[in-house]
GROMACS .gro file of C-alpha atoms in nm:
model
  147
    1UNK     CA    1   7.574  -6.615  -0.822
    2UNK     CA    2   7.261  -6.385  -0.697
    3UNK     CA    3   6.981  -6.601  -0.743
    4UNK     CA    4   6.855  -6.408  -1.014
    5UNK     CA    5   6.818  -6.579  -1.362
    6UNK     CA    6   6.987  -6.396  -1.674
    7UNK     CA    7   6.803  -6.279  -1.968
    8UNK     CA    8   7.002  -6.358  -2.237
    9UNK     CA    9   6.760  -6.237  -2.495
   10UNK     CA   10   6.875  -5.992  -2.766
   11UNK     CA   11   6.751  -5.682  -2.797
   12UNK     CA   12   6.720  -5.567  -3.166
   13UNK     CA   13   6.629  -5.225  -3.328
   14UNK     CA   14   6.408  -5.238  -3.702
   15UNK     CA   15   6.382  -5.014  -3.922
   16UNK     CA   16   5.982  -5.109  -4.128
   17UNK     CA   17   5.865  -4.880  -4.375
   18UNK     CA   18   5.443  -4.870  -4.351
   19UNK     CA   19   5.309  -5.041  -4.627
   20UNK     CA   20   4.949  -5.011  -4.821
   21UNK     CA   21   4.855  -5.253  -4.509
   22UNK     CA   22   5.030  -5.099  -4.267
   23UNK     CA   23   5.336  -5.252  -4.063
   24UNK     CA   24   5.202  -5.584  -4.132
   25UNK     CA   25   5.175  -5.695  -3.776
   26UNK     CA   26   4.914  -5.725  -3.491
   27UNK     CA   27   4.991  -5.662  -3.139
   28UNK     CA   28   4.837  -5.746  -2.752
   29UNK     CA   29   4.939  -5.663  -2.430
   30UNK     CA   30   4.917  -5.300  -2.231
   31UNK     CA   31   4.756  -5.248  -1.876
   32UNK     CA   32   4.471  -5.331  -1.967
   33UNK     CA   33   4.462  -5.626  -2.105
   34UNK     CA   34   4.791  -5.805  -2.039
   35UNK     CA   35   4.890  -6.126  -2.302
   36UNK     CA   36   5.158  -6.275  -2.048
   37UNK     CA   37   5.086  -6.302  -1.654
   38UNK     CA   38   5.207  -6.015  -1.449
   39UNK     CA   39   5.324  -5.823  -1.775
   40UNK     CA   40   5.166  -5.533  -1.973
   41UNK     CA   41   5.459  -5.529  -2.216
   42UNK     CA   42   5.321  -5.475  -2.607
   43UNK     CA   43   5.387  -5.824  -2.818
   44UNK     CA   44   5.344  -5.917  -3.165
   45UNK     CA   45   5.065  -6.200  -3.246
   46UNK     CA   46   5.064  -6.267  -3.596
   47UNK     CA   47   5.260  -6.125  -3.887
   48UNK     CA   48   5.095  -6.055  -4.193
   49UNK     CA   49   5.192  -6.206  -4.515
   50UNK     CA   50   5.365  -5.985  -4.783
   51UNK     CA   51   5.372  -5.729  -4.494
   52UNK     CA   52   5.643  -5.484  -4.400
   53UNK     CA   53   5.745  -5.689  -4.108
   54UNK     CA   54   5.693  -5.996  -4.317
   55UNK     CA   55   5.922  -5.843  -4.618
   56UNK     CA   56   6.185  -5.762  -4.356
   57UNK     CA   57   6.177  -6.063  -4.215
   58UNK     CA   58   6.357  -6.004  -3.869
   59UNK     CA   59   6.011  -5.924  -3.635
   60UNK     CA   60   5.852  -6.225  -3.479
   61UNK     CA   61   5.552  -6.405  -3.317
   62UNK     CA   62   5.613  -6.350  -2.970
   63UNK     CA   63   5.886  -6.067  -2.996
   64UNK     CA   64   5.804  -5.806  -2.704
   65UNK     CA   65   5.792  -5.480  -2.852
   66UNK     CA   66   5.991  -5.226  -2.634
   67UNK     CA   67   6.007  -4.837  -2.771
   68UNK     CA   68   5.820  -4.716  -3.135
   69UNK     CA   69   6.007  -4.442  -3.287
   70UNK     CA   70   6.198  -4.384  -2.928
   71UNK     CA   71   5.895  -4.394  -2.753
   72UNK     CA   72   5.901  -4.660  -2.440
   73UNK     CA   73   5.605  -4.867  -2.452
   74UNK     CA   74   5.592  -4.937  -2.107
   75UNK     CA   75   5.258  -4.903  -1.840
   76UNK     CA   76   5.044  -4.790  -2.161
   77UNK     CA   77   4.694  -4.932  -2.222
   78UNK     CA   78   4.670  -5.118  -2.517
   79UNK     CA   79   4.460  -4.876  -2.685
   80UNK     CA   80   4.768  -4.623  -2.616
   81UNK     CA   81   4.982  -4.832  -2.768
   82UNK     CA   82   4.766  -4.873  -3.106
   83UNK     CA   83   4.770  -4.503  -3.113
   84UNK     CA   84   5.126  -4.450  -3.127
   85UNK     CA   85   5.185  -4.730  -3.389
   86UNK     CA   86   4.863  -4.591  -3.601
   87UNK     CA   87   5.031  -4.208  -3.566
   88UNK     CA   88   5.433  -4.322  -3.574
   89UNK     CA   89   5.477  -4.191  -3.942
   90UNK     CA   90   5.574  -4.419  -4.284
   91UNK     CA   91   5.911  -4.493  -4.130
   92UNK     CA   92   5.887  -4.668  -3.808
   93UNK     CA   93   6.182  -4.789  -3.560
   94UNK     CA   94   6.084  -5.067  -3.356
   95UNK     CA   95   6.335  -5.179  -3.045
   96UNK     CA   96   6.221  -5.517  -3.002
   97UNK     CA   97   6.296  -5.788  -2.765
   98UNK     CA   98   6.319  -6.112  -2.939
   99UNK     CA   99   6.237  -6.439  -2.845
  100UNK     CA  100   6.028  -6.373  -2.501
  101UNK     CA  101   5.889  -6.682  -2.361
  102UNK     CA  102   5.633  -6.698  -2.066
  103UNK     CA  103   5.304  -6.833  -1.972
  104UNK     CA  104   5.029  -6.661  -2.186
  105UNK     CA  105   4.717  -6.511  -2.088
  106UNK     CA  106   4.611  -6.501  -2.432
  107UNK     CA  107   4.393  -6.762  -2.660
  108UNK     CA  108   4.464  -7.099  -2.622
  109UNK     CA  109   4.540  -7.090  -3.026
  110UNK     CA  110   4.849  -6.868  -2.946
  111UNK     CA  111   4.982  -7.080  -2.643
  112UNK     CA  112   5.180  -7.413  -2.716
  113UNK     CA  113   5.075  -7.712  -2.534
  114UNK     CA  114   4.699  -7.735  -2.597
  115UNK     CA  115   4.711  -8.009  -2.840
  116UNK     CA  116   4.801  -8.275  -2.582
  117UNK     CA  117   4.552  -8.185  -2.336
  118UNK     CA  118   4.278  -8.232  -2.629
  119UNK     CA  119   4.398  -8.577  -2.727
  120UNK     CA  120   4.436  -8.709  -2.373
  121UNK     CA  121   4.084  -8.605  -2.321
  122UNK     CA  122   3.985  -8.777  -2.676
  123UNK     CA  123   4.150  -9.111  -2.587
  124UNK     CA  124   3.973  -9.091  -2.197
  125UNK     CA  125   3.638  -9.007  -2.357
  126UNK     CA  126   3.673  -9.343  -2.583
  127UNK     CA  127   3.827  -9.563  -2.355
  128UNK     CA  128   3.503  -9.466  -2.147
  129UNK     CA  129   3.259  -9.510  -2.393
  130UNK     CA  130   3.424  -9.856  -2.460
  131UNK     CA  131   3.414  -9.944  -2.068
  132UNK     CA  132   3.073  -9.883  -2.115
  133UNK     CA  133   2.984 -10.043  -2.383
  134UNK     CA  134   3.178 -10.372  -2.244
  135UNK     CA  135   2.978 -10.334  -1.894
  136UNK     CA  136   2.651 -10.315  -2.062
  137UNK     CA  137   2.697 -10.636  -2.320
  138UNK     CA  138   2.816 -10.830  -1.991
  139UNK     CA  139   2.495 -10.713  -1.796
  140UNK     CA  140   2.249 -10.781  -2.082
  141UNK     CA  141   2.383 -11.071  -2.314
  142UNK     CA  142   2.134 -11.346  -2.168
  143UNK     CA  143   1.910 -11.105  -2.274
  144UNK     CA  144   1.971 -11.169  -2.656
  145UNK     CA  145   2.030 -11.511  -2.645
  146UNK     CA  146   2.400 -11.528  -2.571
  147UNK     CA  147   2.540 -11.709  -2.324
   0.00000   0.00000   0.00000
């Protein structure tokens, strides 16, 4: 063993035919604005309903998207890569990675695990406002006439 982890991933190649909305797919990533930490690789976001890539079925959130129409997608700006997807014809072959999983740059809608961070700080902000309320009866109940 080398030390180095393998990437059993599959590589796939699709075939999408543009649609009246296009592929059906939105993409981040490039140079300039990388999506995943120390990567600048293209990936899909969100896949349009009764799109192309919906219809096919096979593209997914997440999937890294390596060449367009045999054109490597690599060190390109984002804005580069739009271009080539907005210029790649009505039939468009996509080699995609599938599956890619890393820690995302992106919004904290398209990342997992921000639901639990948002409930823990829920159930701290009431067990505080509780504490508070408890301290403050204790302090001031002679006040009102209890005892």
């Amino acid at each position: 063993m080398n030390g180095r982890m393998h990437n059993a991933t599959p590589e796939l190649e699709i075939c999408l035919k543009r649609g009246p909305s296009g592929l059906g797919f939105n993409i981040v990533g490039g140079t300039d604005q990388q999506y995943i930490s120390n990567d600048s690789g293209i990936y899909v976001t969100k896949i349009k309903e009764q799109g192309a890539a919906a219809l096919d079925g096979r593209l997914q959130e997440g999937d890294r998207i390596l060449a367009i129409n045999g054109c490597e997608l690599q060190n390109l700006s984002h804005q580069e890569a739009v271009e080539l997807f907005r210029t790649a014809g009505e039939d468009v072959r996509l080699r995609v990675l599938q599956g890619h999983s890393a820690q995302m740059n992106g919004p904290a809608g398209s990342r997992g695990g921000a639901e639990p961070s948002v409930l823990l700080l829920g159930v701290l902000a009431v067990s505080g406002a509780l504490a508070l309320a408890a301290m403050v009866y204790l302090r001031f109940r002679h006040r009102i006439g209890m005892r």
